[in-house]
Amino acid sequence: MSVLKSSVICFGEVLWDLFPNGAKPGGAPMNVAVHLQNFNISSGVVSRLGYDRLGDELMKFLKSRGVATDLIQIDRQHETGVVRINVDKKDDPVYTIVDKVAWDFINDSFLSTEFAPKYLVHGSLASRAANSSGSLQKLLEKSTAKVVFDINVRTPYYSKSVIDSMLKKAHIVKMNQEEFKMIKDWFYIKNPREQGDFKALKALYPNIETMLLTKGAKGAVGWQPGKLESVKLNAVEVKDTVGSGDAFLSAFLAKTIEGADFRDSVKFAAATGALVATREGANPEYSEKDVIPFIPAN
């Protein structure tokens, strides 16, 4: 698959998640690209890998899942990224993210390639280092795609100023409950209902067309001007929640690209996140038919 034909381009970290029981491919932007391929939506990744065994294995994995790798750079000075993951008593992942690795040094050479995706996905983590941050800013300035910002806060690699600048350029924003509260606290947004909070954020960031709020086992909320869709999930047996948010976002984009109704897109996204939580690792293989049993009736 060539990046020239990709409907969605994902910028940022490509790495290995090191679980207590072994290593699995990960990194939020890469996860989104991989999950999109489960729904037959063409995707590509802009990132950087080390000139090492872990980098070779990640490249093979991405190609095996159909993700376009044309814009993944190879770094002979810095190693492929890794994240050590443990799960706390609430089944939430706890991350130790190794820094000064290859994906911190994404240069802007990829901008010489002509590509025109419908959607450009990125998070906040890739902006922790100057090289990758600068390349992302150049990409955002050049691209005509709809910008999808998955806030994806990872302590200590974020700041109010960086997230504010990204929110200004975003068309679709995905966040979890902690990130939503953080942003509301920053801007003193306190409404009795979520709809008022979303409207207040829209007033601050006029470019935003869609906001997606994930609530773990409690489901999700989707907001567009004049629309508020709240989805509750059926109980599932959780293996781990790593990658569930990325699966949610991928499923929402897949349904949006297909032209589905907004509520149906949010429901399908929430169901996909639930499905992935029942399986180990961030990138299990599945198809749309596997998601259907998880779609709530409400």
PDB file of C-alpha atoms in Angstrom:
ATOM      1  CA  MET A   1       0.000   0.000   0.000  1.00  0.00           C
ATOM      2  CA  SER A   2       1.340   3.436  -0.965  1.00  0.00           C
ATOM      3  CA  VAL A   3       0.876   6.496   1.187  1.00  0.00           C
ATOM      4  CA  LEU A   4      -0.344   8.277  -1.946  1.00  0.00           C
ATOM      5  CA  LYS A   5      -3.587   6.279  -1.726  1.00  0.00           C
ATOM      6  CA  SER A   6      -4.105   6.557   2.036  1.00  0.00           C
ATOM      7  CA  SER A   7      -7.383   8.060   3.241  1.00  0.00           C
ATOM      8  CA  VAL A   8      -5.884   8.709   6.689  1.00  0.00           C
ATOM      9  CA  ILE A   9      -2.339   9.698   7.656  1.00  0.00           C
ATOM     10  CA  CYS A  10      -1.241   9.302  11.285  1.00  0.00           C
ATOM     11  CA  PHE A  11       1.734  11.286  12.611  1.00  0.00           C
ATOM     12  CA  GLY A  12       3.777  10.397  15.671  1.00  0.00           C
ATOM     13  CA  GLU A  13       5.081   7.606  17.851  1.00  0.00           C
ATOM     14  CA  VAL A  14       5.681   4.074  16.580  1.00  0.00           C
ATOM     15  CA  LEU A  15       7.061   1.822  19.282  1.00  0.00           C
ATOM     16  CA  TRP A  16       6.927  -1.378  21.303  1.00  0.00           C
ATOM     17  CA  ASP A  17       4.674  -1.705  24.350  1.00  0.00           C
ATOM     18  CA  LEU A  18       6.574  -3.798  26.896  1.00  0.00           C
ATOM     19  CA  PHE A  19       4.009  -5.642  29.009  1.00  0.00           C
ATOM     20  CA  PRO A  20       4.988  -7.874  31.955  1.00  0.00           C
ATOM     21  CA  ASN A  21       4.186 -10.873  29.757  1.00  0.00           C
ATOM     22  CA  GLY A  22       5.930  -9.700  26.580  1.00  0.00           C
ATOM     23  CA  ALA A  23       6.256  -7.010  23.887  1.00  0.00           C
ATOM     24  CA  LYS A  24       3.530  -5.866  21.504  1.00  0.00           C
ATOM     25  CA  PRO A  25       3.492  -3.183  18.771  1.00  0.00           C
ATOM     26  CA  GLY A  26       2.063   0.138  19.969  1.00  0.00           C
ATOM     27  CA  GLY A  27       2.020   3.916  19.869  1.00  0.00           C
ATOM     28  CA  ALA A  28      -1.306   5.741  19.549  1.00  0.00           C
ATOM     29  CA  PRO A  29      -0.929   7.100  15.968  1.00  0.00           C
ATOM     30  CA  MET A  30       0.274   3.731  14.726  1.00  0.00           C
ATOM     31  CA  ASN A  31      -2.558   1.976  16.560  1.00  0.00           C
ATOM     32  CA  VAL A  32      -5.102   4.191  14.812  1.00  0.00           C
ATOM     33  CA  ALA A  33      -3.605   3.344  11.422  1.00  0.00           C
ATOM     34  CA  VAL A  34      -3.622  -0.390  12.161  1.00  0.00           C
ATOM     35  CA  HIS A  35      -7.217  -0.376  13.425  1.00  0.00           C
ATOM     36  CA  LEU A  36      -8.370   1.526  10.328  1.00  0.00           C
ATOM     37  CA  GLN A  37      -7.074  -1.326   8.187  1.00  0.00           C
ATOM     38  CA  ASN A  38      -9.374  -3.686  10.117  1.00  0.00           C
ATOM     39  CA  PHE A  39     -12.226  -1.706   8.524  1.00  0.00           C
ATOM     40  CA  ASN A  40     -10.585  -1.618   5.082  1.00  0.00           C
ATOM     41  CA  ILE A  41      -9.780   2.098   5.354  1.00  0.00           C
ATOM     42  CA  SER A  42      -6.386   2.817   3.778  1.00  0.00           C
ATOM     43  CA  SER A  43      -3.916   4.372   6.213  1.00  0.00           C
ATOM     44  CA  GLY A  44      -0.303   5.450   6.445  1.00  0.00           C
ATOM     45  CA  VAL A  45       2.113   6.556   9.158  1.00  0.00           C
ATOM     46  CA  VAL A  46       4.640   9.388   9.409  1.00  0.00           C
ATOM     47  CA  SER A  47       7.214   8.382  12.026  1.00  0.00           C
ATOM     48  CA  ARG A  48      10.804   7.287  12.630  1.00  0.00           C
ATOM     49  CA  LEU A  49      12.323   3.936  13.651  1.00  0.00           C
ATOM     50  CA  GLY A  50      15.771   2.952  14.801  1.00  0.00           C
ATOM     51  CA  TYR A  51      18.182   1.004  12.589  1.00  0.00           C
ATOM     52  CA  ASP A  52      17.783  -2.049  14.818  1.00  0.00           C
ATOM     53  CA  ARG A  53      15.950  -5.340  15.243  1.00  0.00           C
ATOM     54  CA  LEU A  54      12.966  -3.738  16.972  1.00  0.00           C
ATOM     55  CA  GLY A  55      12.609  -1.285  14.100  1.00  0.00           C
ATOM     56  CA  ASP A  56      12.777  -4.067  11.518  1.00  0.00           C
ATOM     57  CA  GLU A  57      10.095  -6.032  13.343  1.00  0.00           C
ATOM     58  CA  LEU A  58       7.793  -3.032  13.604  1.00  0.00           C
ATOM     59  CA  MET A  59       8.171  -2.310   9.905  1.00  0.00           C
ATOM     60  CA  LYS A  60       7.319  -5.931   9.089  1.00  0.00           C
ATOM     61  CA  PHE A  61       4.292  -5.761  11.396  1.00  0.00           C
ATOM     62  CA  LEU A  62       2.925  -2.604   9.762  1.00  0.00           C
ATOM     63  CA  LYS A  63       3.361  -4.018   6.274  1.00  0.00           C
ATOM     64  CA  SER A  64       1.668  -7.253   7.313  1.00  0.00           C
ATOM     65  CA  ARG A  65      -1.360  -5.240   8.457  1.00  0.00           C
ATOM     66  CA  GLY A  66      -1.515  -3.201   5.235  1.00  0.00           C
ATOM     67  CA  VAL A  67      -0.379   0.148   6.644  1.00  0.00           C
ATOM     68  CA  ALA A  68       1.580   2.383   4.240  1.00  0.00           C
ATOM     69  CA  THR A  69       5.160   2.800   5.492  1.00  0.00           C
ATOM     70  CA  ASP A  70       6.583   5.080   2.768  1.00  0.00           C
ATOM     71  CA  LEU A  71       6.961   7.988   5.207  1.00  0.00           C
ATOM     72  CA  ILE A  72       8.575   6.105   8.088  1.00  0.00           C
ATOM     73  CA  GLN A  73      12.171   7.275   8.462  1.00  0.00           C
ATOM     74  CA  ILE A  74      15.124   5.142   9.609  1.00  0.00           C
ATOM     75  CA  ASP A  75      17.424   6.601  12.270  1.00  0.00           C
ATOM     76  CA  ARG A  76      20.981   5.285  12.621  1.00  0.00           C
ATOM     77  CA  GLN A  77      21.681   7.248  15.815  1.00  0.00           C
ATOM     78  CA  HIS A  78      18.610   6.661  17.984  1.00  0.00           C
ATOM     79  CA  GLU A  79      16.929   3.428  18.965  1.00  0.00           C
ATOM     80  CA  THR A  80      13.359   2.373  18.227  1.00  0.00           C
ATOM     81  CA  GLY A  81      11.003   3.593  20.929  1.00  0.00           C
ATOM     82  CA  VAL A  82       9.694   1.443  23.771  1.00  0.00           C
ATOM     83  CA  VAL A  83       7.127   1.968  26.529  1.00  0.00           C
ATOM     84  CA  ARG A  84       7.013  -0.097  29.708  1.00  0.00           C
ATOM     85  CA  ILE A  85       3.392  -0.797  30.686  1.00  0.00           C
ATOM     86  CA  ASN A  86       1.923  -2.092  33.906  1.00  0.00           C
ATOM     87  CA  VAL A  87      -1.755  -2.255  34.820  1.00  0.00           C
ATOM     88  CA  ASP A  88      -3.018  -0.774  38.097  1.00  0.00           C
ATOM     89  CA  LYS A  89      -5.783  -2.102  40.372  1.00  0.00           C
ATOM     90  CA  LYS A  90      -8.446  -0.332  38.273  1.00  0.00           C
ATOM     91  CA  ASP A  91      -7.254  -2.071  35.055  1.00  0.00           C
ATOM     92  CA  ASP A  92      -5.850   1.244  33.827  1.00  0.00           C
ATOM     93  CA  PRO A  93      -2.439   1.151  32.110  1.00  0.00           C
ATOM     94  CA  VAL A  94       0.523   2.914  33.734  1.00  0.00           C
ATOM     95  CA  TYR A  95       3.140   4.024  31.190  1.00  0.00           C
ATOM     96  CA  THR A  96       6.901   4.583  31.448  1.00  0.00           C
ATOM     97  CA  ILE A  97       7.850   6.160  28.115  1.00  0.00           C
ATOM     98  CA  VAL A  98      11.541   6.055  27.179  1.00  0.00           C
ATOM     99  CA  ASP A  99      12.666   9.386  25.682  1.00  0.00           C
ATOM    100  CA  LYS A 100      15.282  10.477  23.137  1.00  0.00           C
ATOM    101  CA  VAL A 101      14.294   7.616  20.856  1.00  0.00           C
ATOM    102  CA  ALA A 102      13.860   7.568  17.081  1.00  0.00           C
ATOM    103  CA  TRP A 103      10.301   8.972  16.930  1.00  0.00           C
ATOM    104  CA  ASP A 104      11.484  12.072  18.819  1.00  0.00           C
ATOM    105  CA  PHE A 105      13.559  12.985  15.744  1.00  0.00           C
ATOM    106  CA  ILE A 106      11.066  12.915  12.849  1.00  0.00           C
ATOM    107  CA  ASN A 107      12.439  15.386  10.290  1.00  0.00           C
ATOM    108  CA  ASP A 108      10.430  17.222   7.633  1.00  0.00           C
ATOM    109  CA  SER A 109      11.817  15.335   4.615  1.00  0.00           C
ATOM    110  CA  PHE A 110       8.448  13.592   4.168  1.00  0.00           C
ATOM    111  CA  LEU A 111       6.910  16.914   3.112  1.00  0.00           C
ATOM    112  CA  SER A 112       8.561  16.539  -0.304  1.00  0.00           C
ATOM    113  CA  THR A 113       6.192  13.616  -0.981  1.00  0.00           C
ATOM    114  CA  GLU A 114       2.811  14.527  -2.418  1.00  0.00           C
ATOM    115  CA  PHE A 115      -0.020  12.990  -0.460  1.00  0.00           C
ATOM    116  CA  ALA A 116      -3.558  14.221   0.184  1.00  0.00           C
ATOM    117  CA  PRO A 117      -5.403  12.220   2.853  1.00  0.00           C
ATOM    118  CA  LYS A 118      -8.952  12.992   3.934  1.00  0.00           C
ATOM    119  CA  TYR A 119      -7.890  12.984   7.580  1.00  0.00           C
ATOM    120  CA  LEU A 120      -4.654  13.761   9.431  1.00  0.00           C
ATOM    121  CA  VAL A 121      -4.430  12.200  12.901  1.00  0.00           C
ATOM    122  CA  HIS A 122      -1.986  13.237  15.611  1.00  0.00           C
ATOM    123  CA  GLY A 123      -1.678  13.435  19.400  1.00  0.00           C
ATOM    124  CA  SER A 124       0.235  15.576  21.853  1.00  0.00           C
ATOM    125  CA  LEU A 125       2.995  13.119  22.782  1.00  0.00           C
ATOM    126  CA  ALA A 126       5.017  13.481  19.560  1.00  0.00           C
ATOM    127  CA  SER A 127       5.486  17.170  20.388  1.00  0.00           C
ATOM    128  CA  ARG A 128       7.597  16.419  23.459  1.00  0.00           C
ATOM    129  CA  ALA A 129      10.772  16.867  21.348  1.00  0.00           C
ATOM    130  CA  ALA A 130      11.666  19.831  19.120  1.00  0.00           C
ATOM    131  CA  ASN A 131      12.387  17.873  15.933  1.00  0.00           C
ATOM    132  CA  SER A 132       9.113  15.987  15.736  1.00  0.00           C
ATOM    133  CA  SER A 133       7.137  18.960  17.030  1.00  0.00           C
ATOM    134  CA  GLY A 134       8.525  21.218  14.317  1.00  0.00           C
ATOM    135  CA  SER A 135       7.802  18.664  11.607  1.00  0.00           C
ATOM    136  CA  LEU A 136       4.228  18.248  12.828  1.00  0.00           C
ATOM    137  CA  GLN A 137       3.652  22.000  12.764  1.00  0.00           C
ATOM    138  CA  LYS A 138       4.893  22.178   9.171  1.00  0.00           C
ATOM    139  CA  LEU A 139       2.603  19.293   8.219  1.00  0.00           C
ATOM    140  CA  LEU A 140      -0.404  20.977   9.836  1.00  0.00           C
ATOM    141  CA  GLU A 141       0.342  24.202   7.948  1.00  0.00           C
ATOM    142  CA  LYS A 142       0.646  22.405   4.612  1.00  0.00           C
ATOM    143  CA  SER A 143      -2.159  19.852   4.858  1.00  0.00           C
ATOM    144  CA  THR A 144      -5.693  20.442   3.598  1.00  0.00           C
ATOM    145  CA  ALA A 145      -7.010  17.363   5.417  1.00  0.00           C
ATOM    146  CA  LYS A 146      -9.443  17.373   8.319  1.00  0.00           C
ATOM    147  CA  VAL A 147      -7.233  17.478  11.419  1.00  0.00           C
ATOM    148  CA  VAL A 148      -7.992  14.884  14.091  1.00  0.00           C
ATOM    149  CA  PHE A 149      -6.410  15.652  17.472  1.00  0.00           C
ATOM    150  CA  ASP A 150      -6.320  12.772  19.957  1.00  0.00           C
ATOM    151  CA  ILE A 151      -5.191  14.676  23.042  1.00  0.00           C
ATOM    152  CA  ASN A 152      -3.614  11.543  24.581  1.00  0.00           C
ATOM    153  CA  VAL A 153      -1.900  13.214  27.550  1.00  0.00           C
ATOM    154  CA  ARG A 154       1.079  11.317  28.948  1.00  0.00           C
ATOM    155  CA  THR A 155       2.671  12.855  32.043  1.00  0.00           C
ATOM    156  CA  PRO A 156       5.026  14.730  32.012  1.00  0.00           C
ATOM    157  CA  TYR A 157       5.059  15.157  28.226  1.00  0.00           C
ATOM    158  CA  TYR A 158       2.463  17.873  27.713  1.00  0.00           C
ATOM    159  CA  SER A 159       1.792  21.545  28.371  1.00  0.00           C
ATOM    160  CA  LYS A 160      -1.165  23.887  28.242  1.00  0.00           C
ATOM    161  CA  SER A 161       0.444  25.966  25.491  1.00  0.00           C
ATOM    162  CA  VAL A 162       1.073  22.964  23.200  1.00  0.00           C
ATOM    163  CA  ILE A 163      -2.409  21.531  23.635  1.00  0.00           C
ATOM    164  CA  ASP A 164      -3.959  24.967  23.159  1.00  0.00           C
ATOM    165  CA  SER A 165      -2.097  25.441  19.859  1.00  0.00           C
ATOM    166  CA  MET A 166      -3.243  22.022  18.644  1.00  0.00           C
ATOM    167  CA  LEU A 167      -6.863  22.598  19.626  1.00  0.00           C
ATOM    168  CA  LYS A 168      -6.833  25.774  17.510  1.00  0.00           C
ATOM    169  CA  LYS A 169      -6.030  23.736  14.383  1.00  0.00           C
ATOM    170  CA  ALA A 170      -8.212  20.696  15.078  1.00  0.00           C
ATOM    171  CA  HIS A 171     -11.500  19.785  13.386  1.00  0.00           C
ATOM    172  CA  ILE A 172     -12.136  16.589  15.380  1.00  0.00           C
ATOM    173  CA  VAL A 173     -10.991  16.246  18.990  1.00  0.00           C
ATOM    174  CA  LYS A 174     -10.951  13.019  21.015  1.00  0.00           C
ATOM    175  CA  MET A 175     -10.330  13.014  24.760  1.00  0.00           C
ATOM    176  CA  ASN A 176     -10.945  10.922  27.843  1.00  0.00           C
ATOM    177  CA  GLN A 177     -12.621  12.110  31.039  1.00  0.00           C
ATOM    178  CA  GLU A 178      -9.374  13.178  32.738  1.00  0.00           C
ATOM    179  CA  GLU A 179      -8.278  15.207  29.704  1.00  0.00           C
ATOM    180  CA  PHE A 180     -11.723  16.796  29.413  1.00  0.00           C
ATOM    181  CA  LYS A 181     -11.611  17.869  33.069  1.00  0.00           C
ATOM    182  CA  MET A 182      -8.067  19.196  32.673  1.00  0.00           C
ATOM    183  CA  ILE A 183      -9.026  21.427  29.756  1.00  0.00           C
ATOM    184  CA  LYS A 184     -12.178  22.660  31.496  1.00  0.00           C
ATOM    185  CA  ASP A 185     -10.122  23.535  34.589  1.00  0.00           C
ATOM    186  CA  TRP A 186      -7.596  25.433  32.458  1.00  0.00           C
ATOM    187  CA  PHE A 187     -10.321  27.663  31.047  1.00  0.00           C
ATOM    188  CA  TYR A 188     -12.646  27.751  34.087  1.00  0.00           C
ATOM    189  CA  ILE A 189     -15.434  25.988  32.208  1.00  0.00           C
ATOM    190  CA  LYS A 190     -18.077  24.830  34.669  1.00  0.00           C
ATOM    191  CA  ASN A 191     -21.498  23.942  33.287  1.00  0.00           C
ATOM    192  CA  PRO A 192     -24.152  21.745  34.885  1.00  0.00           C
ATOM    193  CA  ARG A 193     -24.347  19.648  31.719  1.00  0.00           C
ATOM    194  CA  GLU A 194     -21.746  18.352  29.264  1.00  0.00           C
ATOM    195  CA  GLN A 195     -23.477  20.020  26.336  1.00  0.00           C
ATOM    196  CA  GLY A 196     -22.674  23.403  27.870  1.00  0.00           C
ATOM    197  CA  ASP A 197     -19.031  22.385  28.300  1.00  0.00           C
ATOM    198  CA  PHE A 198     -18.785  21.363  24.643  1.00  0.00           C
ATOM    199  CA  LYS A 199     -20.363  24.646  23.520  1.00  0.00           C
ATOM    200  CA  ALA A 200     -17.897  26.587  25.648  1.00  0.00           C
ATOM    201  CA  LEU A 201     -14.961  24.753  24.084  1.00  0.00           C
ATOM    202  CA  LYS A 202     -16.386  25.356  20.620  1.00  0.00           C
ATOM    203  CA  ALA A 203     -16.527  29.072  21.414  1.00  0.00           C
ATOM    204  CA  LEU A 204     -12.839  28.992  22.336  1.00  0.00           C
ATOM    205  CA  TYR A 205     -11.865  26.889  19.310  1.00  0.00           C
ATOM    206  CA  PRO A 206     -14.168  27.707  16.363  1.00  0.00           C
ATOM    207  CA  ASN A 207     -12.464  25.231  13.987  1.00  0.00           C
ATOM    208  CA  ILE A 208     -13.652  22.239  15.996  1.00  0.00           C
ATOM    209  CA  GLU A 209     -16.539  20.421  14.291  1.00  0.00           C
ATOM    210  CA  THR A 210     -16.715  17.260  16.401  1.00  0.00           C
ATOM    211  CA  MET A 211     -15.768  16.358  19.971  1.00  0.00           C
ATOM    212  CA  LEU A 212     -15.523  12.777  21.194  1.00  0.00           C
ATOM    213  CA  LEU A 213     -15.378  11.953  24.898  1.00  0.00           C
ATOM    214  CA  THR A 214     -14.544   8.403  25.976  1.00  0.00           C
ATOM    215  CA  LYS A 215     -15.659   7.218  29.410  1.00  0.00           C
ATOM    216  CA  GLY A 216     -14.203   3.725  29.642  1.00  0.00           C
ATOM    217  CA  ALA A 217     -16.758   1.164  30.795  1.00  0.00           C
ATOM    218  CA  LYS A 218     -19.399   3.901  30.984  1.00  0.00           C
ATOM    219  CA  GLY A 219     -19.380   4.420  27.204  1.00  0.00           C
ATOM    220  CA  ALA A 220     -18.820   7.602  25.246  1.00  0.00           C
ATOM    221  CA  VAL A 221     -20.274  10.938  24.203  1.00  0.00           C
ATOM    222  CA  GLY A 222     -20.134  12.538  20.760  1.00  0.00           C
ATOM    223  CA  TRP A 223     -20.852  16.214  20.169  1.00  0.00           C
ATOM    224  CA  GLN A 224     -21.415  18.282  17.054  1.00  0.00           C
ATOM    225  CA  PRO A 225     -23.197  21.645  16.877  1.00  0.00           C
ATOM    226  CA  GLY A 226     -26.827  20.863  17.644  1.00  0.00           C
ATOM    227  CA  LYS A 227     -26.116  17.180  18.387  1.00  0.00           C
ATOM    228  CA  LEU A 228     -25.233  15.356  21.609  1.00  0.00           C
ATOM    229  CA  GLU A 229     -25.019  11.572  21.409  1.00  0.00           C
ATOM    230  CA  SER A 230     -24.469   9.652  24.651  1.00  0.00           C
ATOM    231  CA  VAL A 231     -23.767   5.920  24.384  1.00  0.00           C
ATOM    232  CA  LYS A 232     -23.776   3.421  27.247  1.00  0.00           C
ATOM    233  CA  LEU A 233     -21.976   0.102  26.910  1.00  0.00           C
ATOM    234  CA  ASN A 234     -22.829  -3.407  28.004  1.00  0.00           C
ATOM    235  CA  ALA A 235     -20.480  -4.879  30.615  1.00  0.00           C
ATOM    236  CA  VAL A 236     -17.482  -6.782  29.215  1.00  0.00           C
ATOM    237  CA  GLU A 237     -14.654  -8.829  30.698  1.00  0.00           C
ATOM    238  CA  VAL A 238     -11.583  -6.614  30.360  1.00  0.00           C
ATOM    239  CA  LYS A 239      -8.178  -8.094  29.464  1.00  0.00           C
ATOM    240  CA  ASP A 240      -6.487  -4.693  29.187  1.00  0.00           C
ATOM    241  CA  THR A 241      -7.568  -1.262  27.973  1.00  0.00           C
ATOM    242  CA  VAL A 242      -4.397  -0.431  26.028  1.00  0.00           C
ATOM    243  CA  GLY A 243      -5.401   0.668  22.531  1.00  0.00           C
ATOM    244  CA  SER A 244      -9.134   0.858  23.268  1.00  0.00           C
ATOM    245  CA  GLY A 245      -9.226   4.617  22.757  1.00  0.00           C
ATOM    246  CA  ASP A 246      -7.297   4.289  19.499  1.00  0.00           C
ATOM    247  CA  ALA A 247      -9.742   1.635  18.318  1.00  0.00           C
ATOM    248  CA  PHE A 248     -12.624   3.947  19.234  1.00  0.00           C
ATOM    249  CA  LEU A 249     -11.183   6.782  17.152  1.00  0.00           C
ATOM    250  CA  SER A 250     -10.411   4.521  14.185  1.00  0.00           C
ATOM    251  CA  ALA A 251     -13.908   3.072  14.171  1.00  0.00           C
ATOM    252  CA  PHE A 252     -15.459   6.540  14.331  1.00  0.00           C
ATOM    253  CA  LEU A 253     -13.352   7.723  11.385  1.00  0.00           C
ATOM    254  CA  ALA A 254     -14.122   4.566   9.412  1.00  0.00           C
ATOM    255  CA  LYS A 255     -17.873   5.041   9.813  1.00  0.00           C
ATOM    256  CA  THR A 256     -17.592   8.765   9.082  1.00  0.00           C
ATOM    257  CA  ILE A 257     -15.687   8.075   5.868  1.00  0.00           C
ATOM    258  CA  GLU A 258     -18.398   5.572   4.917  1.00  0.00           C
ATOM    259  CA  GLY A 259     -21.024   8.312   5.422  1.00  0.00           C
ATOM    260  CA  ALA A 260     -22.755   6.791   8.467  1.00  0.00           C
ATOM    261  CA  ASP A 261     -25.099   8.735  10.736  1.00  0.00           C
ATOM    262  CA  PHE A 262     -23.306  10.548  13.585  1.00  0.00           C
ATOM    263  CA  ARG A 263     -25.013   8.574  16.370  1.00  0.00           C
ATOM    264  CA  ASP A 264     -24.349   5.280  14.610  1.00  0.00           C
ATOM    265  CA  SER A 265     -20.697   6.258  14.227  1.00  0.00           C
ATOM    266  CA  VAL A 266     -20.355   7.012  17.944  1.00  0.00           C
ATOM    267  CA  LYS A 267     -22.100   3.759  18.916  1.00  0.00           C
ATOM    268  CA  PHE A 268     -19.917   1.707  16.595  1.00  0.00           C
ATOM    269  CA  ALA A 269     -16.793   3.448  17.921  1.00  0.00           C
ATOM    270  CA  ALA A 270     -17.736   2.745  21.540  1.00  0.00           C
ATOM    271  CA  ALA A 271     -18.448  -0.904  20.707  1.00  0.00           C
ATOM    272  CA  THR A 272     -15.071  -1.258  18.988  1.00  0.00           C
ATOM    273  CA  GLY A 273     -13.285   0.152  22.025  1.00  0.00           C
ATOM    274  CA  ALA A 274     -15.129  -2.362  24.204  1.00  0.00           C
ATOM    275  CA  LEU A 275     -14.185  -5.244  21.911  1.00  0.00           C
ATOM    276  CA  VAL A 276     -10.488  -4.328  22.006  1.00  0.00           C
ATOM    277  CA  ALA A 277     -10.586  -4.124  25.819  1.00  0.00           C
ATOM    278  CA  THR A 278     -11.551  -7.822  25.883  1.00  0.00           C
ATOM    279  CA  ARG A 279      -8.345  -8.766  24.058  1.00  0.00           C
ATOM    280  CA  GLU A 280      -4.676  -8.426  24.912  1.00  0.00           C
ATOM    281  CA  GLY A 281      -2.536  -5.675  23.428  1.00  0.00           C
ATOM    282  CA  ALA A 282      -3.308  -2.548  21.464  1.00  0.00           C
ATOM    283  CA  ASN A 283      -3.716  -4.114  18.021  1.00  0.00           C
ATOM    284  CA  PRO A 284      -5.690  -7.370  17.974  1.00  0.00           C
ATOM    285  CA  GLU A 285      -6.994  -8.498  14.607  1.00  0.00           C
ATOM    286  CA  TYR A 286     -10.767  -8.324  14.139  1.00  0.00           C
ATOM    287  CA  SER A 287     -13.349  -7.311  11.553  1.00  0.00           C
ATOM    288  CA  GLU A 288     -16.546  -5.270  11.544  1.00  0.00           C
ATOM    289  CA  LYS A 289     -18.666  -8.373  12.132  1.00  0.00           C
ATOM    290  CA  ASP A 290     -16.766  -8.989  15.390  1.00  0.00           C
ATOM    291  CA  VAL A 291     -17.814  -5.533  16.638  1.00  0.00           C
ATOM    292  CA  ILE A 292     -21.543  -5.998  16.023  1.00  0.00           C
ATOM    293  CA  PRO A 293     -22.289  -8.037  19.199  1.00  0.00           C
ATOM    294  CA  PHE A 294     -20.808  -5.212  21.304  1.00  0.00           C
ATOM    295  CA  ILE A 295     -23.018  -2.467  19.835  1.00  0.00           C
ATOM    296  CA  PRO A 296     -25.477  -1.318  22.541  1.00  0.00           C
ATOM    297  CA  ALA A 297     -29.184  -1.295  21.786  1.00  0.00           C
ATOM    298  CA  ASN A 298     -29.725   2.194  23.248  1.00  0.00           C
TER     299      ASN A 298
END
